[in-house]
Amino acid sequence: MKVEEYLNKIADEKGTVHLTLIDPASQSPEEGGDIAYEAACGGTDAIMVGGSTGAGGTVLDRTIVEIKKRTSIPVILFPANVDGISPHADAIFFMSLLNSRDVNFITTSQMIGAPIVYKYNIETISMAYLIVEPGGTVGWVGDARLIPKNKPELAVAYSLAGKYMGMHYTYLEAGSGADRPITPEMIGATKHALGDHNKLIVGGGIRTVEDARECARAGADMIVTGTVVEETGDVRTKVEELITAIRE
Ligand SMILES: CC(C)=CCC/C(C)=C/CC/C(C)=C/CC/C(C)=C/COP(=O)(O)OP(=O)(O)O
Ligand SMILES: O=P(O)(O)OC[C@@H](O)CO
Ligand SMILES: [Mg+2]
């Protein structure tokens, strides 16, 4: 089964998907593999691999190899640029940062990376990537014109634009380690506009079961957690708790 089909099936049948983000720059490849193993035991549905800086090349390849040794769930690339592509992954979020000021993040990285993705035959999942205040490191690196957090209508407008251009997924990103996740109002309005067929991913600043539950109830099809999983001493229990909350 394709990774996209697998994720959509979980979203449709269980309500919400949980994705664990591993940044290859944050730990050794072996430690990355251990985190993925624990997250998979806790029930996470897939592993995303990427980071804003220092997350590509050999360290990316080695991290994915370690993750694949220890788990059987899909590994999805979350690239900051062409350096974030690896032949070891199962799929790639082939994304365009629609609210960037820099054409590199809208189409140029995609143009440079596409022949590599083609050569390695990596499954592509098309995605409109939208960065909302505060935006964090990724907002700065991606030169995003941050969507104000209290302007759901702007997130809706961008999301519809992505959908009309044929993107299957929309990702509302508050930035890794954001003080608060995307608001329920913005999630609800965006999901309402996208409809059932397009899938909405929400990430950035989701730390507690309450945050995760609120995002899921508001309409997120998929929840991404990175920082809490990196920082907790007990990845398995944390992931189990988050998943219980998003499937209530
Ligand atoms: C499709 C191809 C080849 C490239 C896409 C290029 C685009 C659109 C990039 C968007 C801008 C960008 C810098 C994205 C980075 C996404 C990412 C991996 C963020 C998450 O990393 P974390 O580790 O959570 O955060 P930090 O890196 O801030 O710690
Ligand atoms: O690290 P956190 O805050 O969980 O954010 C995850 C992801 O949305 C960042 O791209
Ligand atoms: Mg990081």
CSV table of C-alpha atoms and ligand atoms in Angstrom, one decimal:
chain,number,residue,atom,x,y,z
A,1,MET,CA,0.0,0.0,0.0
A,2,LYS,CA,1.2,3.5,-0.8
A,3,VAL,CA,2.1,5.6,2.3
A,4,GLU,CA,-0.5,8.3,1.4
A,5,GLU,CA,-3.2,5.6,1.2
A,6,TYR,CA,-2.1,4.2,4.5
A,7,LEU,CA,-2.2,7.6,6.2
A,8,ASN,CA,-5.6,8.4,4.7
A,9,LYS,CA,-7.0,5.1,5.8
A,10,ILE,CA,-6.0,5.7,9.4
A,11,ALA,CA,-7.4,9.2,9.3
A,12,ASP,CA,-10.7,8.0,7.9
A,13,GLU,CA,-11.0,4.9,10.1
A,14,LYS,CA,-9.5,6.0,13.4
A,15,GLY,CA,-10.0,9.7,13.3
A,16,THR,CA,-6.5,11.1,13.7
A,17,VAL,CA,-3.0,10.1,12.6
A,18,HIS,CA,0.0,10.6,14.9
A,19,LEU,CA,3.3,11.5,13.2
A,20,THR,CA,6.6,11.5,15.1
A,21,LEU,CA,9.2,14.0,13.8
A,22,ILE,CA,12.8,13.1,14.2
A,23,ASP,CA,15.4,15.8,13.4
A,24,PRO,CA,18.6,14.1,12.4
A,25,ALA,CA,20.5,17.1,13.7
A,26,SER,CA,19.3,16.6,17.2
A,27,GLN,CA,20.8,13.2,18.1
A,28,SER,CA,23.0,10.4,16.8
A,29,PRO,CA,21.6,8.1,14.1
A,30,GLU,CA,21.4,5.3,16.7
A,31,GLU,CA,19.6,7.5,19.2
A,32,GLY,CA,17.2,8.6,16.4
A,33,GLY,CA,16.5,4.9,15.7
A,34,ASP,CA,15.9,4.2,19.4
A,35,ILE,CA,13.4,7.1,19.6
A,36,ALA,CA,11.6,5.8,16.5
A,37,TYR,CA,11.4,2.3,18.0
A,38,GLU,CA,9.9,3.6,21.2
A,39,ALA,CA,7.5,5.9,19.3
A,40,ALA,CA,6.4,2.9,17.2
A,41,CYS,CA,5.8,0.8,20.3
A,42,GLY,CA,3.7,3.6,21.6
A,43,GLY,CA,1.6,3.4,18.5
A,44,THR,CA,2.8,6.3,16.3
A,45,ASP,CA,1.7,5.8,12.7
A,46,ALA,CA,4.8,7.0,10.8
A,47,ILE,CA,8.1,8.8,11.3
A,48,MET,CA,8.9,12.1,9.6
A,49,VAL,CA,12.5,12.9,9.2
A,50,GLY,CA,13.8,16.4,8.7
A,51,GLY,CA,15.0,19.6,10.3
A,52,SER,CA,15.5,23.3,9.3
A,53,THR,CA,19.3,23.2,9.5
A,54,GLY,CA,22.0,20.6,9.5
A,55,ALA,CA,19.6,17.7,8.9
A,56,GLY,CA,20.6,16.5,5.4
A,57,GLY,CA,23.2,14.3,3.7
A,58,THR,CA,25.0,11.5,5.5
A,59,VAL,CA,23.4,12.2,8.9
A,60,LEU,CA,20.0,12.0,7.2
A,61,ASP,CA,20.8,8.7,5.4
A,62,ARG,CA,22.3,7.1,8.5
A,63,THR,CA,19.4,8.2,10.7
A,64,ILE,CA,16.8,6.6,8.3
A,65,VAL,CA,18.8,3.4,8.0
A,66,GLU,CA,18.8,3.1,11.8
A,67,ILE,CA,15.1,3.9,12.0
A,68,LYS,CA,14.3,1.2,9.3
A,69,LYS,CA,16.4,-1.4,11.2
A,70,ARG,CA,14.3,-0.9,14.3
A,71,THR,CA,10.7,-0.3,12.9
A,72,SER,CA,8.4,-1.3,10.1
A,73,ILE,CA,6.2,1.9,10.0
A,74,PRO,CA,6.7,4.3,7.0
A,75,VAL,CA,9.5,6.9,7.0
A,76,ILE,CA,8.5,10.1,5.3
A,77,LEU,CA,11.0,12.8,4.4
A,78,PHE,CA,10.3,16.4,5.6
A,79,PRO,CA,12.9,18.3,3.6
A,80,ALA,CA,14.2,21.8,4.2
A,81,ASN,CA,15.8,21.8,0.8
A,82,VAL,CA,17.2,19.3,-1.8
A,83,ASP,CA,19.7,18.1,0.8
A,84,GLY,CA,16.7,16.5,2.7
A,85,ILE,CA,16.1,13.8,0.1
A,86,SER,CA,17.3,10.2,0.8
A,87,PRO,CA,16.9,7.0,-1.1
A,88,HIS,CA,16.2,5.1,2.1
A,89,ALA,CA,12.9,6.8,2.8
A,90,ASP,CA,9.4,5.4,1.9
A,91,ALA,CA,7.9,8.7,0.9
A,92,ILE,CA,8.5,12.5,0.8
A,93,PHE,CA,6.2,15.3,1.7
A,94,PHE,CA,6.7,17.1,-1.6
A,95,MET,CA,5.8,20.5,-0.3
A,96,SER,CA,5.7,24.1,-1.4
A,97,LEU,CA,6.0,26.8,1.3
A,98,LEU,CA,3.1,28.8,-0.2
A,99,ASN,CA,3.6,31.8,2.1
A,100,SER,CA,7.3,32.2,1.6
A,101,ARG,CA,8.8,35.4,0.1
A,102,ASP,CA,11.6,33.3,-1.5
A,103,VAL,CA,10.9,31.5,-4.7
A,104,ASN,CA,13.5,28.8,-3.6
A,105,PHE,CA,11.0,27.4,-1.1
A,106,ILE,CA,8.0,27.7,-3.5
A,107,THR,CA,9.3,26.1,-6.7
A,108,THR,CA,13.1,26.1,-7.1
A,109,SER,CA,14.1,23.5,-4.5
A,110,GLN,CA,11.3,21.3,-5.9
A,111,MET,CA,12.7,21.7,-9.4
A,112,ILE,CA,16.2,20.8,-8.3
A,113,GLY,CA,15.0,17.9,-6.1
A,114,ALA,CA,12.4,16.4,-8.5
A,115,PRO,CA,14.9,14.5,-10.7
A,116,ILE,CA,16.5,12.9,-7.6
A,117,VAL,CA,13.1,11.8,-6.3
A,118,TYR,CA,12.3,10.4,-9.7
A,119,LYS,CA,15.6,8.5,-9.9
A,120,TYR,CA,15.2,7.0,-6.4
A,121,ASN,CA,11.5,6.3,-7.1
A,122,ILE,CA,10.3,7.8,-3.8
A,123,GLU,CA,6.6,8.1,-3.3
A,124,THR,CA,5.6,11.8,-3.4
A,125,ILE,CA,2.8,13.3,-1.2
A,126,SER,CA,1.9,16.7,-2.4
A,127,MET,CA,1.6,19.3,0.3
A,128,ALA,CA,0.9,23.0,0.8
A,129,TYR,CA,3.1,24.0,3.7
A,130,LEU,CA,1.9,27.1,5.6
A,131,ILE,CA,3.7,28.8,8.4
A,132,VAL,CA,1.7,30.6,11.0
A,133,GLU,CA,3.0,32.9,13.9
A,134,PRO,CA,5.3,32.5,15.8
A,135,GLY,CA,6.9,30.3,13.1
A,136,GLY,CA,10.1,29.5,14.9
A,137,THR,CA,13.3,28.6,13.1
A,138,VAL,CA,11.5,27.2,10.1
A,139,GLY,CA,9.6,30.5,9.6
A,140,TRP,CA,12.9,32.4,9.6
A,141,VAL,CA,14.8,29.9,7.4
A,142,GLY,CA,11.9,29.6,5.0
A,143,ASP,CA,11.5,33.4,4.8
A,144,ALA,CA,7.8,33.1,5.5
A,145,ARG,CA,5.4,36.0,5.5
A,146,LEU,CA,3.9,34.5,8.7
A,147,ILE,CA,0.1,34.1,8.8
A,148,PRO,CA,-1.1,36.0,11.9
A,149,LYS,CA,-2.4,33.4,14.4
A,150,ASN,CA,-5.7,35.3,14.8
A,151,LYS,CA,-6.5,35.4,11.0
A,152,PRO,CA,-8.0,32.0,10.2
A,153,GLU,CA,-9.3,33.4,7.0
A,154,LEU,CA,-5.8,33.8,5.6
A,155,ALA,CA,-5.0,30.2,6.4
A,156,VAL,CA,-8.2,29.2,4.7
A,157,ALA,CA,-7.4,31.2,1.6
A,158,TYR,CA,-3.9,29.7,1.3
A,159,SER,CA,-5.2,26.2,2.0
A,160,LEU,CA,-7.9,26.5,-0.7
A,161,ALA,CA,-5.2,27.8,-3.1
A,162,GLY,CA,-3.1,24.8,-2.4
A,163,LYS,CA,-6.1,22.5,-2.9
A,164,TYR,CA,-7.1,24.1,-6.2
A,165,MET,CA,-3.5,23.7,-7.4
A,166,GLY,CA,-3.9,20.0,-6.8
A,167,MET,CA,-2.1,19.5,-3.4
A,168,HIS,CA,-3.5,16.6,-1.4
A,169,TYR,CA,-2.3,17.7,2.0
A,170,THR,CA,-2.1,21.0,3.8
A,171,TYR,CA,0.2,21.5,6.8
A,172,LEU,CA,-0.4,24.3,9.3
A,173,GLU,CA,2.9,24.9,11.0
A,174,ALA,CA,3.3,27.0,14.1
A,175,GLY,CA,7.1,26.3,14.2
A,176,SER,CA,8.9,23.7,16.2
A,177,GLY,CA,8.8,24.5,19.9
A,178,ALA,CA,6.1,27.2,19.5
A,179,ASP,CA,4.7,28.5,22.8
A,180,ARG,CA,1.2,27.5,21.6
A,181,PRO,CA,-0.1,25.3,18.8
A,182,ILE,CA,-2.3,26.5,15.9
A,183,THR,CA,-5.6,27.7,17.3
A,184,PRO,CA,-8.7,25.5,17.2
A,185,GLU,CA,-10.5,28.3,15.3
A,186,MET,CA,-7.8,28.2,12.5
A,187,ILE,CA,-7.8,24.4,12.4
A,188,GLY,CA,-11.6,24.2,12.2
A,189,ALA,CA,-12.0,26.9,9.5
A,190,THR,CA,-9.2,25.3,7.4
A,191,LYS,CA,-10.6,21.8,7.7
A,192,HIS,CA,-14.1,23.0,6.9
A,193,ALA,CA,-12.8,24.7,3.7
A,194,LEU,CA,-10.7,21.7,2.6
A,195,GLY,CA,-13.4,19.1,3.0
A,196,ASP,CA,-13.1,15.4,3.7
A,197,HIS,CA,-10.8,14.5,0.8
A,198,ASN,CA,-7.9,16.8,1.5
A,199,LYS,CA,-6.0,16.0,4.7
A,200,LEU,CA,-5.0,18.6,7.2
A,201,ILE,CA,-1.7,18.2,9.2
A,202,VAL,CA,-1.1,20.3,12.3
A,203,GLY,CA,2.2,20.8,14.1
A,204,GLY,CA,4.4,23.0,16.2
A,205,GLY,CA,4.1,23.5,19.9
A,206,ILE,CA,1.9,20.4,20.6
A,207,ARG,CA,3.2,19.3,24.0
A,208,THR,CA,0.4,18.0,26.2
A,209,VAL,CA,-2.5,15.6,25.8
A,210,GLU,CA,-4.8,18.6,26.1
A,211,ASP,CA,-3.1,20.3,23.1
A,212,ALA,CA,-3.3,17.2,21.0
A,213,ARG,CA,-6.9,16.6,21.9
A,214,GLU,CA,-7.9,20.1,21.1
A,215,CYS,CA,-6.2,20.1,17.7
A,216,ALA,CA,-7.8,16.7,16.8
A,217,ARG,CA,-11.3,17.8,18.0
A,218,ALA,CA,-10.9,21.1,16.0
A,219,GLY,CA,-10.5,19.0,12.8
A,220,ALA,CA,-6.8,18.1,12.3
A,221,ASP,CA,-6.5,14.8,10.4
A,222,MET,CA,-2.9,14.4,11.5
A,223,ILE,CA,-0.9,15.7,14.5
A,224,VAL,CA,2.9,16.1,14.4
A,225,THR,CA,5.0,16.1,17.6
A,226,GLY,CA,8.8,16.6,17.5
A,227,THR,CA,10.1,18.5,20.5
A,228,VAL,CA,8.1,16.6,23.2
A,229,VAL,CA,9.2,13.3,21.9
A,230,GLU,CA,12.9,14.5,21.7
A,231,GLU,CA,12.7,15.8,25.3
A,232,THR,CA,10.8,13.2,27.2
A,233,GLY,CA,12.5,10.5,29.1
A,234,ASP,CA,9.8,8.0,28.2
A,235,VAL,CA,8.9,8.3,24.5
A,236,ARG,CA,6.6,5.2,24.5
A,237,THR,CA,4.3,6.4,27.3
A,238,LYS,CA,4.2,10.0,25.9
A,239,VAL,CA,3.2,8.8,22.5
A,240,GLU,CA,0.6,6.4,23.9
A,241,GLU,CA,-0.9,9.2,25.9
A,242,LEU,CA,-1.0,11.5,22.9
A,243,ILE,CA,-2.6,8.9,20.7
A,244,THR,CA,-5.3,8.0,23.3
A,245,ALA,CA,-6.2,11.7,23.5
A,246,ILE,CA,-6.5,12.2,19.7
A,247,ARG,CA,-8.7,9.1,19.2
A,248,GLU,CA,-11.1,9.7,22.1
B,1,LIG,C1,10.4,19.2,-1.9
B,1,LIG,C2,11.8,19.7,-1.7
B,1,LIG,C3,12.9,19.1,-2.3
B,1,LIG,C4,12.0,20.8,-0.8
B,1,LIG,C5,11.0,21.5,-0.1
B,1,LIG,C6,11.6,22.8,0.4
B,1,LIG,C7,10.7,23.6,1.3
B,1,LIG,C8,9.4,24.0,0.7
B,1,LIG,C9,11.0,23.9,2.5
B,1,LIG,C10,10.2,24.7,3.4
B,1,LIG,C11,10.9,25.5,4.4
B,1,LIG,C12,11.7,24.7,5.5
B,1,LIG,C13,13.0,25.3,5.9
B,1,LIG,C14,11.3,23.6,6.0
B,1,LIG,C15,11.9,22.8,7.0
B,1,LIG,C16,10.9,21.8,7.5
B,1,LIG,C17,11.4,21.1,8.7
B,1,LIG,C18,12.1,19.9,8.5
B,1,LIG,C19,11.1,21.6,10.0
B,1,LIG,C20,11.1,20.9,11.2
B,1,LIG,O1,12.3,20.7,11.8
B,1,LIG,P1,12.4,20.7,13.4
B,1,LIG,O2,13.5,19.9,13.8
B,1,LIG,O3,11.1,20.5,14.1
B,1,LIG,O4,12.7,22.2,13.7
B,1,LIG,P2,14.0,22.9,13.8
B,1,LIG,O5,14.8,22.5,12.7
B,1,LIG,O6,13.6,24.3,13.9
B,1,LIG,O7,14.6,22.3,15.1
B,2,LIG,O1,8.8,20.3,17.6
B,2,LIG,P1,7.3,20.5,17.7
B,2,LIG,O2,7.0,21.8,18.4
B,2,LIG,O3,6.6,19.3,18.1
B,2,LIG,O4,6.9,20.9,16.1
B,2,LIG,C1,6.8,19.8,15.2
B,2,LIG,C2,6.7,20.3,13.8
B,2,LIG,O5,5.5,21.0,13.5
B,2,LIG,C3,7.9,21.2,13.4
B,2,LIG,O6,8.0,21.2,12.0
B,3,MG,MG,14.9,20.4,15.3
